[in-house]
C-alpha atoms as an extended CHARMM CRD file, in Angstrom:
* protein
*
       102  EXT
         1         1  MET       CA              0.0000000000        0.0000000000        0.0000000000  PROA      1               0.0000000000
         2         2  ALA       CA              2.8600000000        2.3850000000        0.6940000000  PROA      2               0.0000000000
         3         3  LYS       CA              4.0180000000        1.9730000000       -2.9020000000  PROA      3               0.0000000000
         4         4  ILE       CA              0.5850000000        3.1250000000       -4.0810000000  PROA      4               0.0000000000
         5         5  PHE       CA              0.9020000000        6.2720000000       -1.9690000000  PROA      5               0.0000000000
         6         6  GLU       CA              4.4590000000        6.8160000000       -3.1880000000  PROA      6               0.0000000000
         7         7  GLY       CA              3.2280000000        6.5800000000       -6.7880000000  PROA      7               0.0000000000
         8         8  LEU       CA              0.5570000000        9.2070000000       -6.1280000000  PROA      8               0.0000000000
         9         9  VAL       CA              3.1350000000       11.5510000000       -4.5920000000  PROA      9               0.0000000000
        10        10  LYS       CA              5.3760000000       11.1640000000       -7.6290000000  PROA      10              0.0000000000
        11        11  LEU       CA              2.5130000000       12.1840000000       -9.9410000000  PROA      11              0.0000000000
        12        12  ASP       CA              2.2930000000       15.6600000000       -8.3710000000  PROA      12              0.0000000000
        13        13  SER       CA              5.2980000000       17.8280000000       -9.2830000000  PROA      13              0.0000000000
        14        14  ARG       CA              4.7990000000       19.9570000000       -6.1690000000  PROA      14              0.0000000000
        15        15  PHE       CA              5.8530000000       17.0260000000       -4.0060000000  PROA      15              0.0000000000
        16        16  GLU       CA              8.9490000000       14.8780000000       -3.7810000000  PROA      16              0.0000000000
        17        17  ILE       CA              9.8830000000       11.5890000000       -2.1750000000  PROA      17              0.0000000000
        18        18  VAL       CA             12.7420000000       12.4670000000        0.1560000000  PROA      18              0.0000000000
        19        19  VAL       CA             14.0740000000        9.0050000000        1.0090000000  PROA      19              0.0000000000
        20        20  PRO       CA             13.3460000000        5.6070000000       -0.5290000000  PROA      20              0.0000000000
        21        21  THR       CA             10.1110000000        4.0480000000        0.7010000000  PROA      21              0.0000000000
        22        22  ARG       CA             10.6970000000        1.2080000000        3.1300000000  PROA      22              0.0000000000
        23        23  PHE       CA              7.9980000000       -1.1780000000        4.2440000000  PROA      23              0.0000000000
        24        24  SER       CA              4.9560000000        0.9370000000        5.1120000000  PROA      24              0.0000000000
        25        25  LEU       CA              6.5780000000        4.3650000000        5.5530000000  PROA      25              0.0000000000
        26        26  VAL       CA              6.6420000000        7.0740000000        2.8640000000  PROA      26              0.0000000000
        27        27  CYS       CA              8.7300000000       10.1970000000        3.5550000000  PROA      27              0.0000000000
        28        28  PHE       CA              7.7630000000       13.1050000000        1.3300000000  PROA      28              0.0000000000
        29        29  SER       CA              7.7940000000       16.8690000000        1.1410000000  PROA      29              0.0000000000
        30        30  LEU       CA              5.8300000000       19.6610000000       -0.4750000000  PROA      30              0.0000000000
        31        31  ASN       CA              8.6860000000       21.4670000000       -2.1550000000  PROA      31              0.0000000000
        32        32  LEU       CA              8.0840000000       24.5870000000       -4.2290000000  PROA      32              0.0000000000
        33        33  PHE       CA             11.3090000000       26.3510000000       -3.3540000000  PROA      33              0.0000000000
        34        34  SER       CA             14.9520000000       25.9050000000       -4.2370000000  PROA      34              0.0000000000
        35        35  LYS       CA             17.0560000000       23.6180000000       -2.0760000000  PROA      35              0.0000000000
        36        36  ALA       CA             18.6850000000       26.7660000000       -0.6980000000  PROA      36              0.0000000000
        37        37  ASP       CA             15.4040000000       27.9190000000        0.8570000000  PROA      37              0.0000000000
        38        38  LEU       CA             14.9660000000       25.1770000000        3.4490000000  PROA      38              0.0000000000
        39        39  LYS       CA             13.2670000000       27.4810000000        5.9810000000  PROA      39              0.0000000000
        40        40  GLN       CA             10.4470000000       28.3660000000        3.5460000000  PROA      40              0.0000000000
        41        41  THR       CA             10.0210000000       24.6960000000        2.6210000000  PROA      41              0.0000000000
        42        42  GLU       CA              9.9340000000       23.6870000000        6.2790000000  PROA      42              0.0000000000
        43        43  LEU       CA              7.3420000000       26.3490000000        7.1160000000  PROA      43              0.0000000000
        44        44  LEU       CA              5.1190000000       25.2270000000        4.2430000000  PROA      44              0.0000000000
        45        45  ASN       CA              5.3510000000       21.5780000000        5.2980000000  PROA      45              0.0000000000
        46        46  ARG       CA              4.6710000000       22.4200000000        8.9440000000  PROA      46              0.0000000000
        47        47  LYS       CA              1.5140000000       24.2320000000        7.8590000000  PROA      47              0.0000000000
        48        48  LEU       CA              0.4700000000       21.3040000000        5.6570000000  PROA      48              0.0000000000
        49        49  LEU       CA              1.0080000000       18.8410000000        8.5280000000  PROA      49              0.0000000000
        50        50  GLU       CA             -1.1120000000       21.0090000000       10.8190000000  PROA      50              0.0000000000
        51        51  TRP       CA             -3.8380000000       21.4170000000        8.1800000000  PROA      51              0.0000000000
        52        52  VAL       CA             -4.0880000000       17.6900000000        7.4200000000  PROA      52              0.0000000000
        53        53  ASN       CA             -4.0470000000       16.5980000000       11.0530000000  PROA      53              0.0000000000
        54        54  SER       CA             -6.6090000000       19.2460000000       12.0400000000  PROA      54              0.0000000000
        55        55  THR       CA             -9.1980000000       17.5700000000        9.8020000000  PROA      55              0.0000000000
        56        56  GLY       CA             -9.2040000000       14.4730000000       12.0080000000  PROA      56              0.0000000000
        57        57  ARG       CA             -9.4850000000       12.3110000000        8.8760000000  PROA      57              0.0000000000
        58        58  VAL       CA             -5.7970000000       11.5110000000        8.4110000000  PROA      58              0.0000000000
        59        59  TYR       CA             -2.8410000000       11.7290000000       10.7640000000  PROA      59              0.0000000000
        60        60  ILE       CA              0.6590000000       12.2670000000        9.4200000000  PROA      60              0.0000000000
        61        61  THR       CA              3.8820000000       12.8460000000       11.3120000000  PROA      61              0.0000000000
        62        62  HSD       CA              7.2050000000       14.4760000000       10.5310000000  PROA      62              0.0000000000
        63        63  THR       CA             10.8990000000       13.9830000000       11.0400000000  PROA      63              0.0000000000
        64        64  ILE       CA             14.1470000000       15.6680000000       10.0760000000  PROA      64              0.0000000000
        65        65  VAL       CA             16.3060000000       13.8870000000        7.4800000000  PROA      65              0.0000000000
        66        66  SER       CA             19.7330000000       15.4170000000        6.8100000000  PROA      66              0.0000000000
        67        67  GLY       CA             18.4450000000       18.7690000000        8.0500000000  PROA      67              0.0000000000
        68        68  ILE       CA             15.2780000000       18.6450000000        5.9240000000  PROA      68              0.0000000000
        69        69  TYR       CA             11.7940000000       18.7050000000        7.4860000000  PROA      69              0.0000000000
        70        70  VAL       CA              9.9570000000       15.7010000000        6.0370000000  PROA      70              0.0000000000
        71        71  LEU       CA              6.3470000000       14.5320000000        6.2400000000  PROA      71              0.0000000000
        72        72  ARG       CA              5.7280000000       10.8590000000        6.9820000000  PROA      72              0.0000000000
        73        73  PHE       CA              2.7700000000        8.7520000000        5.8930000000  PROA      73              0.0000000000
        74        74  ALA       CA              2.5680000000        5.2340000000        7.2910000000  PROA      74              0.0000000000
        75        75  VAL       CA              0.2190000000        2.4830000000        6.2140000000  PROA      75              0.0000000000
        76        76  GLY       CA             -0.0510000000        0.2540000000        9.2370000000  PROA      76              0.0000000000
        77        77  ALA       CA             -3.5580000000       -1.1520000000        9.4680000000  PROA      77              0.0000000000
        78        78  THR       CA             -4.1420000000       -4.5490000000        7.9100000000  PROA      78              0.0000000000
        79        79  LEU       CA             -7.6270000000       -3.5140000000        6.7740000000  PROA      79              0.0000000000
        80        80  THR       CA             -6.3710000000       -0.5080000000        4.7890000000  PROA      80              0.0000000000
        81        81  GLN       CA             -7.5410000000       -0.6350000000        1.1900000000  PROA      81              0.0000000000
        82        82  GLU       CA             -6.4760000000        1.3040000000       -1.8810000000  PROA      82              0.0000000000
        83        83  HSD       CA             -9.4460000000        3.6820000000       -1.6310000000  PROA      83              0.0000000000
        84        84  HSD       CA             -8.2190000000        4.6970000000        1.8530000000  PROA      84              0.0000000000
        85        85  ILE       CA             -4.8020000000        5.5610000000        0.4200000000  PROA      85              0.0000000000
        86        86  VAL       CA             -6.3360000000        7.5580000000       -2.4260000000  PROA      86              0.0000000000
        87        87  ALA       CA             -8.6220000000        9.4370000000       -0.0190000000  PROA      87              0.0000000000
        88        88  ALA       CA             -5.6730000000       10.3070000000        2.2220000000  PROA      88              0.0000000000
        89        89  TRP       CA             -3.6780000000       11.5690000000       -0.7550000000  PROA      89              0.0000000000
        90        90  GLU       CA             -6.6170000000       13.6380000000       -1.9880000000  PROA      90              0.0000000000
        91        91  LEU       CA             -6.8740000000       15.2320000000        1.4470000000  PROA      91              0.0000000000
        92        92  ILE       CA             -3.1530000000       16.0500000000        1.4680000000  PROA      92              0.0000000000
        93        93  ARG       CA             -3.4370000000       17.5930000000       -2.0000000000  PROA      93              0.0000000000
        94        94  GLU       CA             -6.4750000000       19.5920000000       -0.8780000000  PROA      94              0.0000000000
        95        95  GLY       CA             -4.4100000000       20.9220000000        2.0210000000  PROA      95              0.0000000000
        96        96  ALA       CA             -1.5990000000       21.9080000000       -0.3330000000  PROA      96              0.0000000000
        97        97  ASP       CA             -4.0680000000       23.6190000000       -2.6620000000  PROA      97              0.0000000000
        98        98  THR       CA             -5.5930000000       25.5220000000        0.2480000000  PROA      98              0.0000000000
        99        99  LEU       CA             -2.2480000000       26.6660000000        1.6450000000  PROA      99              0.0000000000
       100       100  LEU       CA             -0.9570000000       27.7580000000       -1.7320000000  PROA      100             0.0000000000
       101       101  LYS       CA             -4.0120000000       29.9650000000       -2.3010000000  PROA      101             0.0000000000
       102       102  LEU       CA             -3.3680000000       31.9290000000        0.9130000000  PROA      102             0.0000000000
């Protein structure tokens, strides 16, 4: 299931996979800025994390990888189906759309 989510992330040029997907964990970032502007990228991702989690529909976490703030999506439930993954991704994209309009 994580590979399905990873594939969806790769289809949106605003996002990037930060580290290779392992098992059920996908580490990704909303990245609209140059690599030199890590503070702006981090702020945007912090806001996206807060927006997504505030809906109560999906919960994502974060970590720091080589100094880069990274969002983490984990597929851990055995009953998770593809439509759950797609719905979570659509919510994350909606959050990005909302934040980018502000």
